[in-house]
XYZ file of C-alpha atoms in Angstrom:
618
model
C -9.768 -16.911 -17.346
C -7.313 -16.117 -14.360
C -4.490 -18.210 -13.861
C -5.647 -19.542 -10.444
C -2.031 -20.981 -9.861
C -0.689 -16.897 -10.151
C -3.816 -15.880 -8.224
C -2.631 -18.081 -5.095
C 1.345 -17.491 -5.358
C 0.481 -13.520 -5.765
C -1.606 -13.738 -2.622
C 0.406 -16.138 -0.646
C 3.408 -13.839 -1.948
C 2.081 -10.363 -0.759
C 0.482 -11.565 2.135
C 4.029 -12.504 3.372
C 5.243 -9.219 2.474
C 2.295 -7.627 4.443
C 3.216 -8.980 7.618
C 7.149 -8.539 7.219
C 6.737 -4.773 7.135
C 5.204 -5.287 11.233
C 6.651 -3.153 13.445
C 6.001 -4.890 16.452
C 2.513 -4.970 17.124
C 0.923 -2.547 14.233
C 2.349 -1.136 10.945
C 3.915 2.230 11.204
C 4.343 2.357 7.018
C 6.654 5.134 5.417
C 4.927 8.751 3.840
C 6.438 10.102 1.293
C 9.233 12.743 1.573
C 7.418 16.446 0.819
C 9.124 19.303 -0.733
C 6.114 21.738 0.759
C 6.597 20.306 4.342
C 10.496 20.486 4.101
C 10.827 24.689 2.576
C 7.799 25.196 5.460
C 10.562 23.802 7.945
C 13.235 25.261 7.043
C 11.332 28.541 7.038
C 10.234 27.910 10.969
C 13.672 27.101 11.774
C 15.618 29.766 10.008
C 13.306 32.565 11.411
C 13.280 31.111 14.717
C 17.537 31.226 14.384
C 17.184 34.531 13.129
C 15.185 35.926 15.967
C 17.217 34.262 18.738
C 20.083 35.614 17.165
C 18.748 39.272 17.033
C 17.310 38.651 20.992
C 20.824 37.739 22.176
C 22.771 40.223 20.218
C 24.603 36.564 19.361
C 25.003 33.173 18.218
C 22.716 30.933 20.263
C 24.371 28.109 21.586
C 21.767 25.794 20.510
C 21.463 26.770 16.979
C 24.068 24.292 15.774
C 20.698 21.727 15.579
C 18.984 24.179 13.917
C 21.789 24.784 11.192
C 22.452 21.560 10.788
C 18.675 20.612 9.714
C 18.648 23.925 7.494
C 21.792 23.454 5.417
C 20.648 19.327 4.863
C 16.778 20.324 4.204
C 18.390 23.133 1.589
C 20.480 20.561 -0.305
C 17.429 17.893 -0.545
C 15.178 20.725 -1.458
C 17.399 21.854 -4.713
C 17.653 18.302 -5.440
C 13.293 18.041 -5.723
C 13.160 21.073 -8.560
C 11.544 19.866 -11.127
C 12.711 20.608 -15.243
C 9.771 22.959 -15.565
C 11.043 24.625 -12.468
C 8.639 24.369 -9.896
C 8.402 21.580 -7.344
C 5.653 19.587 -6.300
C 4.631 18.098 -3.111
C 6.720 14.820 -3.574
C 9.188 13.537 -5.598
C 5.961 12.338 -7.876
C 3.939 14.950 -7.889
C 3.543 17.815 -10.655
C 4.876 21.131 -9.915
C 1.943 23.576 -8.334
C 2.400 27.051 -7.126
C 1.900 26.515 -3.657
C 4.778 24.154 -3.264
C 6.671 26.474 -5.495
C 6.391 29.594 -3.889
C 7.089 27.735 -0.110
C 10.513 26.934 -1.459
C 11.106 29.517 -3.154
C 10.482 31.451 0.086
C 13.003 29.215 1.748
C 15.595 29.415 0.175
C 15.270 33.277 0.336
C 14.683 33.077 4.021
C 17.934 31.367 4.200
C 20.457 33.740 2.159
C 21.583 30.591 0.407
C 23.190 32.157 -2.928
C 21.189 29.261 -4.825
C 21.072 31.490 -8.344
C 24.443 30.474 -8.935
C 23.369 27.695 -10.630
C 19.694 29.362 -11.977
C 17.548 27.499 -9.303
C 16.104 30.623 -8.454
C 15.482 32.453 -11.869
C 13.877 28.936 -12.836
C 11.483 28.813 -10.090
C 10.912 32.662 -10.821
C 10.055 32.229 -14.235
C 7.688 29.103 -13.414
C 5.922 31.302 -10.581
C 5.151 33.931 -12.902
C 4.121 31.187 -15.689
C 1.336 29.937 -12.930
C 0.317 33.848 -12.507
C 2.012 33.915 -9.078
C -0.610 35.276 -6.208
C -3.440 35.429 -8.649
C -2.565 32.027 -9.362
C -2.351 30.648 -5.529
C -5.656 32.391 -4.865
C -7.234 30.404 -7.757
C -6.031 27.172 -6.680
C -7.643 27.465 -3.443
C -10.073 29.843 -3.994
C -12.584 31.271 -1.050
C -10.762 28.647 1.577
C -7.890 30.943 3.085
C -6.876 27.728 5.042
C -3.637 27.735 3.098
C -3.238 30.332 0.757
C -2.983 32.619 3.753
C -0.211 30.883 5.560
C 1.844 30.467 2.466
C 1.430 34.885 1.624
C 2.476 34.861 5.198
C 5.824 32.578 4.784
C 6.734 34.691 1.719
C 6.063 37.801 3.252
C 8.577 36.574 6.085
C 10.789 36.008 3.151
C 10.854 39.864 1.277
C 9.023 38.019 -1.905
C 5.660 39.154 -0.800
C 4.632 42.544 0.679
C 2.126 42.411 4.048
C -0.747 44.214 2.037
C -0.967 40.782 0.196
C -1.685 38.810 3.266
C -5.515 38.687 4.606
C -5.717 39.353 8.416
C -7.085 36.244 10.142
C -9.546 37.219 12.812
C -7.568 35.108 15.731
C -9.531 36.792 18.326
C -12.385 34.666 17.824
C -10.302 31.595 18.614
C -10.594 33.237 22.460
C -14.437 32.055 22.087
C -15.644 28.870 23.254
C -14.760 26.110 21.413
C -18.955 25.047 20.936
C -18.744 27.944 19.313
C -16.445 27.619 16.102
C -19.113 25.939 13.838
C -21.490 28.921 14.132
C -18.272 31.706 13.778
C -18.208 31.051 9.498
C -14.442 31.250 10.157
C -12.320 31.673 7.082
C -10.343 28.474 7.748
C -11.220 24.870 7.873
C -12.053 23.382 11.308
C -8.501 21.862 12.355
C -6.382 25.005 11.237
C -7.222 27.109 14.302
C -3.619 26.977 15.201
C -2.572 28.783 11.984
C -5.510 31.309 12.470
C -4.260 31.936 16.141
C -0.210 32.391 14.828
C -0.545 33.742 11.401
C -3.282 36.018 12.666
C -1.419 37.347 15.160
C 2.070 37.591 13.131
C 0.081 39.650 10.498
C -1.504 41.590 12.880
C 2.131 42.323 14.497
C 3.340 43.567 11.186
C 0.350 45.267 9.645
C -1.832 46.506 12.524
C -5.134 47.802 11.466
C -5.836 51.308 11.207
C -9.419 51.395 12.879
C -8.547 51.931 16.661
C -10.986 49.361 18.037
C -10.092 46.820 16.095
C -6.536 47.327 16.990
C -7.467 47.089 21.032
C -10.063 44.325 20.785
C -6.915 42.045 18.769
C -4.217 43.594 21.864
C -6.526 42.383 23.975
C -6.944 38.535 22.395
C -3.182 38.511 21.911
C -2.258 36.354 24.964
C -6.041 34.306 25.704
C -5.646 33.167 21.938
C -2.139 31.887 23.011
C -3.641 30.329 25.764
C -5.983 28.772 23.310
C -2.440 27.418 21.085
C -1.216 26.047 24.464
C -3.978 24.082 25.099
C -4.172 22.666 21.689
C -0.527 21.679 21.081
C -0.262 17.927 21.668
C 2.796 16.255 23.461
C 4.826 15.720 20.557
C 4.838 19.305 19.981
C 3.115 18.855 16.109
C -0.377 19.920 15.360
C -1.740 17.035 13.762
C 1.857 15.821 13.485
C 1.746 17.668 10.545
C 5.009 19.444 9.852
C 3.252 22.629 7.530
C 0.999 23.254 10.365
C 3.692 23.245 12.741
C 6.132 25.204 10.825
C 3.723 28.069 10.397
C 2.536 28.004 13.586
C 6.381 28.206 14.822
C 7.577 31.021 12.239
C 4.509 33.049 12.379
C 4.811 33.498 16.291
C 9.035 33.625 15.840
C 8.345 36.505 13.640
C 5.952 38.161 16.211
C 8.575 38.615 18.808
C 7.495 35.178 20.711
C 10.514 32.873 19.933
C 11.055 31.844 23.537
C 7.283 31.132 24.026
C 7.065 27.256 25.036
C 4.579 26.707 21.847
C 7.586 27.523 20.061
C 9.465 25.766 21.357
C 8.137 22.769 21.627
C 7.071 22.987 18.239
C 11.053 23.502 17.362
C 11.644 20.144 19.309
C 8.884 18.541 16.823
C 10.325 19.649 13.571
C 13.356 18.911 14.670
C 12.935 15.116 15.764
C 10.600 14.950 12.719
C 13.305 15.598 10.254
C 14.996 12.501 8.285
C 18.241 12.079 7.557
C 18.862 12.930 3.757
C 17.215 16.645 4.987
C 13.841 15.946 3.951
C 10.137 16.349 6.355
C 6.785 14.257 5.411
C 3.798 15.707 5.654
C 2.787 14.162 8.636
C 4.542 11.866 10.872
C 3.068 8.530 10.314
C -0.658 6.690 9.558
C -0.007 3.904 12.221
C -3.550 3.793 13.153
C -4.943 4.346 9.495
C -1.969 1.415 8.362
C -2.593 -1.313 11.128
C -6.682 -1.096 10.411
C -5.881 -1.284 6.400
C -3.766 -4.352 6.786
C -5.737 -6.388 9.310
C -8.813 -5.996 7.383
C -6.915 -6.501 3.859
C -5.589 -9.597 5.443
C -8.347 -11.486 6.990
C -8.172 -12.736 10.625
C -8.976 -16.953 10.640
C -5.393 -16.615 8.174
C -3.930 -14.045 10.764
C -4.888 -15.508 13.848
C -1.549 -17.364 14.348
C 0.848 -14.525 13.892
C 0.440 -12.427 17.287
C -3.246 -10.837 16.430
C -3.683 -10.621 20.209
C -0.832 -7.750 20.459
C -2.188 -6.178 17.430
C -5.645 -5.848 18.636
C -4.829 -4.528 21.851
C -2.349 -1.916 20.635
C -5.594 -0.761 18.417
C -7.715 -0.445 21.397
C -5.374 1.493 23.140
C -5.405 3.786 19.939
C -9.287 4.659 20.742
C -9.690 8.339 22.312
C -11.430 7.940 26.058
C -11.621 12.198 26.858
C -12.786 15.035 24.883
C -9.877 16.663 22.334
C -8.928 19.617 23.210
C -8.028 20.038 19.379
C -11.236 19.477 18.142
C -13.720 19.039 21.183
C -14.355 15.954 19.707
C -16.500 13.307 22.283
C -14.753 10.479 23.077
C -14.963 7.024 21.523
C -13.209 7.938 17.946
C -9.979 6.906 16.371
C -7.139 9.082 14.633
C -4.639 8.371 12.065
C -1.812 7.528 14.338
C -1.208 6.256 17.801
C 1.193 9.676 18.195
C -0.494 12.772 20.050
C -1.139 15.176 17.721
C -3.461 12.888 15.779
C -7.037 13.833 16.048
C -10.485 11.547 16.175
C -12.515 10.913 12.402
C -14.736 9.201 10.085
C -12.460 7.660 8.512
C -10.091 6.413 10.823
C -12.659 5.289 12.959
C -14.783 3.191 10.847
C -11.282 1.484 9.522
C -10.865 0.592 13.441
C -14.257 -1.017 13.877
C -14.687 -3.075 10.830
C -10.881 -4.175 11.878
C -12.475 -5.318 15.199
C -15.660 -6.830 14.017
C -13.549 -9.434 12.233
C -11.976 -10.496 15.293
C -14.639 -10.599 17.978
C -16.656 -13.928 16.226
C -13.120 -16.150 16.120
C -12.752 -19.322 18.135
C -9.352 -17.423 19.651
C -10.856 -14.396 21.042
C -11.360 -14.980 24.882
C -14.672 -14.013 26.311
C -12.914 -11.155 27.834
C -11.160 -9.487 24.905
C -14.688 -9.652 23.522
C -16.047 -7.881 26.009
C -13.410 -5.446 26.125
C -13.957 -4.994 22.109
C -17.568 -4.531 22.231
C -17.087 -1.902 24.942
C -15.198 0.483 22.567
C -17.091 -0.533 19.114
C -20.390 0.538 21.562
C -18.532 4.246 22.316
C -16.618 4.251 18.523
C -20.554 3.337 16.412
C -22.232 5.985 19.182
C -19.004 9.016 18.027
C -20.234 8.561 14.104
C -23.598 8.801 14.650
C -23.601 11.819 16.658
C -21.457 12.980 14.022
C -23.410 12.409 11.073
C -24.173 15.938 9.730
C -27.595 17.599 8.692
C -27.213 16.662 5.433
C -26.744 12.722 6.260
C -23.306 12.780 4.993
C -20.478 12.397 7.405
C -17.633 14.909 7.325
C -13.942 14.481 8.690
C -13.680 15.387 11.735
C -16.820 18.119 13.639
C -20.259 18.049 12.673
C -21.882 21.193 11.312
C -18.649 23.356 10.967
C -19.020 24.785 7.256
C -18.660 24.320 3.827
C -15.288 24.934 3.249
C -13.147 21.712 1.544
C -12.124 19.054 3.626
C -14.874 19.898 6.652
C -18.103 18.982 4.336
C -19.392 15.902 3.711
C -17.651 13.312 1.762
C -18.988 10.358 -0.256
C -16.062 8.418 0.648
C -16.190 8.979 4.552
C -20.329 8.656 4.480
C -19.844 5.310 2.405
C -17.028 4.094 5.540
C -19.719 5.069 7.993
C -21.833 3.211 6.817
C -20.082 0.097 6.371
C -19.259 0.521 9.917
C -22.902 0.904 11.650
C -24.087 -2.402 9.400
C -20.899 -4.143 10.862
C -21.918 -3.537 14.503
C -25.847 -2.711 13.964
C -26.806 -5.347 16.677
C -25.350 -2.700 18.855
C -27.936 0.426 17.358
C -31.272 0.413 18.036
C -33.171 -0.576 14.702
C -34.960 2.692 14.346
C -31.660 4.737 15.083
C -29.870 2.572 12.687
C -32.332 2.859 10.082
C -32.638 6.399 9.874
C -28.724 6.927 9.821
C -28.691 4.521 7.189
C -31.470 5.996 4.940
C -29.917 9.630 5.934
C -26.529 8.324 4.727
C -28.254 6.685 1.547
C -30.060 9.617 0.377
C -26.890 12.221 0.783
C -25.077 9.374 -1.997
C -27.737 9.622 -4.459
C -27.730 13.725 -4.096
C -23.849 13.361 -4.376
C -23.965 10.870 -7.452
C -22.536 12.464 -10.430
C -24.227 12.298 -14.088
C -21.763 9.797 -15.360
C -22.697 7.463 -11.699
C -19.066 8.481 -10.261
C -18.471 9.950 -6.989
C -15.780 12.007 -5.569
C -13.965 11.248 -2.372
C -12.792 14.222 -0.073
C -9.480 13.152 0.862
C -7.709 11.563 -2.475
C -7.140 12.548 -5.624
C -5.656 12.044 -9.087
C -3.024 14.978 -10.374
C -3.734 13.835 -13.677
C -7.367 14.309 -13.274
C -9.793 17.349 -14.157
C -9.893 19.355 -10.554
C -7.231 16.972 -9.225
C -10.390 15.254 -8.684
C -10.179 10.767 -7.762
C -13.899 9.204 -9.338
C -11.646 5.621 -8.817
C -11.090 6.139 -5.248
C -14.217 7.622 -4.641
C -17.026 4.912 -6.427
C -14.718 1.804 -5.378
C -15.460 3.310 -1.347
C -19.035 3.973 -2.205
C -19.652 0.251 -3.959
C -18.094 -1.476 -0.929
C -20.955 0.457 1.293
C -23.705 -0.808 -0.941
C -22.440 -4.262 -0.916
C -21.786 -4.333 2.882
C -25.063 -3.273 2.993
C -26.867 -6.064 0.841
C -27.873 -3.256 -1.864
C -25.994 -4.113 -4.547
C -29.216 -3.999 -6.659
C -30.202 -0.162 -6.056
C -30.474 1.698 -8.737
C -27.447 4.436 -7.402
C -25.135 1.353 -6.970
C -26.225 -0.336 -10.806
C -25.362 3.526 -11.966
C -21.885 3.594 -9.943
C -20.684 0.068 -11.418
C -21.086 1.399 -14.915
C -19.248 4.524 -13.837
C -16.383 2.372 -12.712
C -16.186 0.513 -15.590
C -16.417 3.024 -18.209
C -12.726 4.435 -16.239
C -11.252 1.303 -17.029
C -7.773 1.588 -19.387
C -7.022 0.166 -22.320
C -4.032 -1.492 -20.456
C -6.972 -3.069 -18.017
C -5.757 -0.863 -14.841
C -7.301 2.171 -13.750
C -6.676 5.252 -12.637
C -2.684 6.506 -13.323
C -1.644 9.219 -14.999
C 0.980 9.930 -17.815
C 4.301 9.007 -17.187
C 7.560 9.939 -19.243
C 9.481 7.081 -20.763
C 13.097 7.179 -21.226
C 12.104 7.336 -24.884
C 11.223 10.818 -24.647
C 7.400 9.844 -24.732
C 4.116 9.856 -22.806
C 2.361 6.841 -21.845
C -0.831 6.600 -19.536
C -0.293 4.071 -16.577
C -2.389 2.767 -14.152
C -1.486 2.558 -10.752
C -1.695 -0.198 -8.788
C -3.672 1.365 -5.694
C -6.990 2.372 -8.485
C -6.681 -0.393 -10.056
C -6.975 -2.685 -6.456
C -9.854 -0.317 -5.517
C -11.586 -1.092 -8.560
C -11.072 -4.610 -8.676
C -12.324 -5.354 -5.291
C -15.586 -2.736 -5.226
C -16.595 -4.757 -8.649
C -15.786 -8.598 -7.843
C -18.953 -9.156 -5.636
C -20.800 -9.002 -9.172
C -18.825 -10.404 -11.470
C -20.768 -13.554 -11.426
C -23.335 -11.922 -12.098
C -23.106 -9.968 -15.113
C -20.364 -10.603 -17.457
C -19.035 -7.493 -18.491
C -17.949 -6.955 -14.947
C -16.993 -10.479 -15.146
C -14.513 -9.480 -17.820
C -13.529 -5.931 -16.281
C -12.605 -8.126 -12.971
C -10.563 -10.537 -14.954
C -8.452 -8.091 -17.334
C -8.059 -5.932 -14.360
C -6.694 -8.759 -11.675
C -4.625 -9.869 -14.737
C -2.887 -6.702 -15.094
C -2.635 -6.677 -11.002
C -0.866 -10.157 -11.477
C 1.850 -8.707 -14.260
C 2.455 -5.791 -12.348
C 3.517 -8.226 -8.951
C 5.372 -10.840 -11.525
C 7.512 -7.757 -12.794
C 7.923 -6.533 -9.235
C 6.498 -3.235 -9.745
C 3.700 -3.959 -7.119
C 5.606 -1.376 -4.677
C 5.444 1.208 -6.697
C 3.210 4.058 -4.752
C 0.946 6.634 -6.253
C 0.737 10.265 -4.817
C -3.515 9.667 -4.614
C -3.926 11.338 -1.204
C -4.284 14.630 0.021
C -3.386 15.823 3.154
C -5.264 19.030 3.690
C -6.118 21.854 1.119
C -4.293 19.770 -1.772
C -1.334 18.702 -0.024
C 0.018 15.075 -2.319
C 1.218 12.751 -0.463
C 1.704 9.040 -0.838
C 2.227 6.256 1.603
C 4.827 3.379 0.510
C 2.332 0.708 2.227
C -0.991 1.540 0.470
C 0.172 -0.726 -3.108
C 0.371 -3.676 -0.891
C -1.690 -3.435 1.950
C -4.914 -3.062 -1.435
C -3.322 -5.621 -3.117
C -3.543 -8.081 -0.479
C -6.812 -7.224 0.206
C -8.261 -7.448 -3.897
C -6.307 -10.404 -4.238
C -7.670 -12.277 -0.679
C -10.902 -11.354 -1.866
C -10.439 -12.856 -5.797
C -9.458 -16.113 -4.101
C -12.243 -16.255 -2.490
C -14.436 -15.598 -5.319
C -13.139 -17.624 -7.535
C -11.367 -20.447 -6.092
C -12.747 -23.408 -3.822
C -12.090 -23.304 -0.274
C -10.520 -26.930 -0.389
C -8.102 -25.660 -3.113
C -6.724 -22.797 -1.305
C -4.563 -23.854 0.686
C -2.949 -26.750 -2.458
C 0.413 -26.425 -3.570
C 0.874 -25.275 -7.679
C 1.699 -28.781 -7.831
C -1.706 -30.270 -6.529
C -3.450 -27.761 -8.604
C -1.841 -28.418 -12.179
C -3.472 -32.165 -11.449
């Protein structure tokens, strides 16, 4: 049995936490540092010095900026190698090739004599361990959405001849927009600016030898830099992401454009983005993503008394009201952060309207904030369902683009969806709804693996087969079926079992190995899996006992981990883009508080909530 007198100090505990780490109105939350988005910075930077230099036959005056960031990103960067001696995206992620060979490029971009003490000749020898190109084209296979831009950094570097790198056709990006879906580019939907720069940087330094390609790709040159212009947000970061940036910057550097405003502005965004021990995220922040998490994790009758008003508002204002000119997208969506570079999608966006379903049935909310609410849940439930792709899956961010990773389909997003359209279906016309619903249910069961897991799109596990996350993925999928009041189908009965048979022996789940200082190997849950787990599984627990008993070793292992203070301790579960780790310091507590709100009230009395330990020892 749980110790309910834990349960309630744990909750009490982390809910406090929760709203401490408030920045204002919303939570801005901290991503992890990322050895691939520093070397891919350092790389834009130093070529963009480089070319000024060579353009002015002298020292720029405003390269001290530039230097500065360099020589502090170099210095964190040697600090990341790991023993093996490759790096990996953060400071707790394996070594891969792809980070590897990005700072490895960097630091030869840079002249930096770093052999002196073997950094080099390490990351060398672990290159060639991994099988070096061959080995980057197999971890990304057919998708050229990032293998291509990281040839393209090393050939900037000397460590990779131009032959290597696959010319990007960036003269289609001179098309109509409506028209990308039906183009089978090479390159995921939201990397068009690295198909418009690295295209045109390989195209500077490799033309092609058939004549009419060469004029139809002179002739793109400057409308596909239109195209860049028009996609570049205020900030200056595509996507706020700091790899797409960088290429974008060194790829058009390199092609004798260093003074071209897309440039930089994109300088001014890498350099504002940088932190001050030298290190770049991946992306600048999940405010949006962060404030939705939290205010559903922490329920709203509890939260009404600390400011929701503010907090609400400042997620409104996060909605998109005009077309994107990144994605085309329709308005009516919500992105990761409130910055400009973020972009409208299904997963943000159904985060954002289960948030505000919560609030518009309290006592507090004025007739007119409810208006105002069910205004934008109207346009936000309208954007997923013309999204919703052929398939009846939802994908991240356009609808019909392609196959490649990260713009199909995902359980995960479809499961969000989903959850979304039954929060607001008053608003959907029964026969719309349905069918959206039934199209969404039938892509799950076709998505099902044999052992009932699924897969989500944008998290993993680096200590799982394919870097593959079944946790994240079932626990998101479960949570649609129960929102949905179909706990009881057959695809849902399948997915608990799945779920349960990844349990640990410790009574977490998910993890990975972990070195001890004894010199030994230990598998280790994490806290965000386990969470997951735990929540998708406690609507049943009362009804069949070994989930009963799953639920209870699992929030007992949730409790230890918070009693030994280890309940900050991140995970690197997500992915970026094309298998880029991150992790986000606020996802451990932001799931905790929401598994543990939800045990309390499963399994303790309303009237007993709210007692001190006291007046529940008697």
């Amino acid at each position: 049995m749980i110790d309910r007198i834990r349960l309630l100090e744990a909750n009490r505990q982390l809910r406090r936490e929760l709203l401490a780490e408030r920045s204002g109105p919303h939570w801005v939350g901290r991503l992890a540092s990322s050895a691939l988005a520093t070397a891919t910075a350092i790389s834009a930077l130093s070529i963009v010095q480089r070319q000024r230099r060579w353009e002015q036959d002298s020292a720029d005056p405003t390269d001290g900026p530039l230097s500065e960031s360099i020589v502090r990103g170099l210095r964190w960067l040697s600090q990341q190698q790991n023993s093996d001696g490759g790096w990996g995206d953060t400071d707790l992620s394996h070594s891969n090739i792809a980070t590897s060979m990005l700072a490895h490029a960097a630091f030869r971009l840079t002249g930096v004599p770093a052999e002196t003490n073997g950094l080099l000749d390490r990351a060398e020898q672990y290159m060639e361990a991994q099988g070096g190109i061959k080995g980057l084209k197999k971890r990304y296979g057919r998708d050229k959405t990032f293998a291509v831009p990281i040839l393209t950094n090393c050939a900037l570097a000397g460590t990779v001849s131009w032959g290597k790198v696959s010319p990007l056709p960036f003269e289609l990006a001179a098309l109509p927009q409506s028209m990308y879906r039906f183009l089978q580019l090479p390159v995921v939907s939201y990397a068009i600016p690295a198909l418009v720069a690295i295209g045109q940087v390989r195209f500077h330094h490799r033309p092609p030898w058939n004549p009419i390609s060469r004029i139809t790709r002179n002739l793109a040159l400057q409308p596909s830099l239109e195209v860049l212009e028009r996609m570049q947000p205020e900030s200056g970061g595509y996507l706020e992401a700091i790899p797409l940036t960088s290429f974008v910057v060194m790829s058009l550097a390199a092609a004798g454009k260093v003074q071209h405003p897309v440039v930089e502005k994109g300088v001014e965004f890498l350099l504002a983005s940088a932190r001050e021990d030298g290190s770049w995220p991946i992306d600048t922040n999940l405010s949006t993503w962060n404030t939705s998490l939290a205010l559903n994790a922490l329920g709203m009758q509890d939260f009404a008394e600390e400011k929701l008003d503010t907090c609400i508002d400042w997620l409104l204002s996060c909605q998109h009201l005009s077309p994107h000119p990144f994605t085309g997208a329709a308005p009516g969506g919500w992105g990761w952060s409130d910055l400009s570079g973020a972009v409208p999608d299904s997963d943000d966006t159904p985060g954002a309207l289960l948030a505000l379903r919560k609030v518009v049935d309290l006592d507090t909310t004025t007739d007119e904030k409810k208006q105002k609410i069910i205004s934008a849940a109207r346009a936000g439930i309208q954007w997923l369902l013309d999204l919703q792709n052929r398939d009846g899956g939802w994908p991240t961010f356009c609808r019909g683009w392609g196959k490649l990773p990260f713009d199909r389909s995902g359980s995960d997003l479809t499961a969000h969806a989903l959850r979304a359209l039954q929060a607001w279906h008053h608003l959907i016309e029964p026969s719309e709804w349905n069918q959206a619903v039934q199209r969404g249910l039938r892509f799950l069961g076709r998505k099902q693996l044999p052992d009932g897991t699924w897969t989500p799109l944008w998290f993993g596990n680096q200590d799982r087969t394919n870097d593959e996350n079944p946790i994240y993925g079932t626990a998101k999928v479960l949570r649609g079926f129960t929102d949905l009041g179909k706990s009881d189908h057959p695809l849902a009965q399948k997915g608990r079992i799945g779920l349960l048979n990844l349990q640990n022996l410790d009574g977490g789940w998910g993890g990975g190995l972990r070195d001890l200082d004894s010199g030994e190997s230990q598998l280790l849950s994490s806290i965000e899996e386990t969470a997951l787990a735990v929540e998708a599984l406690l609507p049943e627990m009362h009804r069949d006992e070994r989930v009963k008993k799953s639920v209870e070793t699992g929030i007992a292992w949730l409790l230890e981990e918070v009693n030994a203070n280890r309940h900050r301790q991140p995970s690197p579960i997500g992915f970026y883009f094309a298998k880029l780790w991150y992790y986000e310091d606020l996802y451990p507590l932001i799931f905790l508080v929401s598994t543990l709100g939800s045990a309390v009230r499963q399994m303790i009395p309303p009237a007993d909530r709210k007692l001190t330990p006291a007046q529940l020892t008697h």
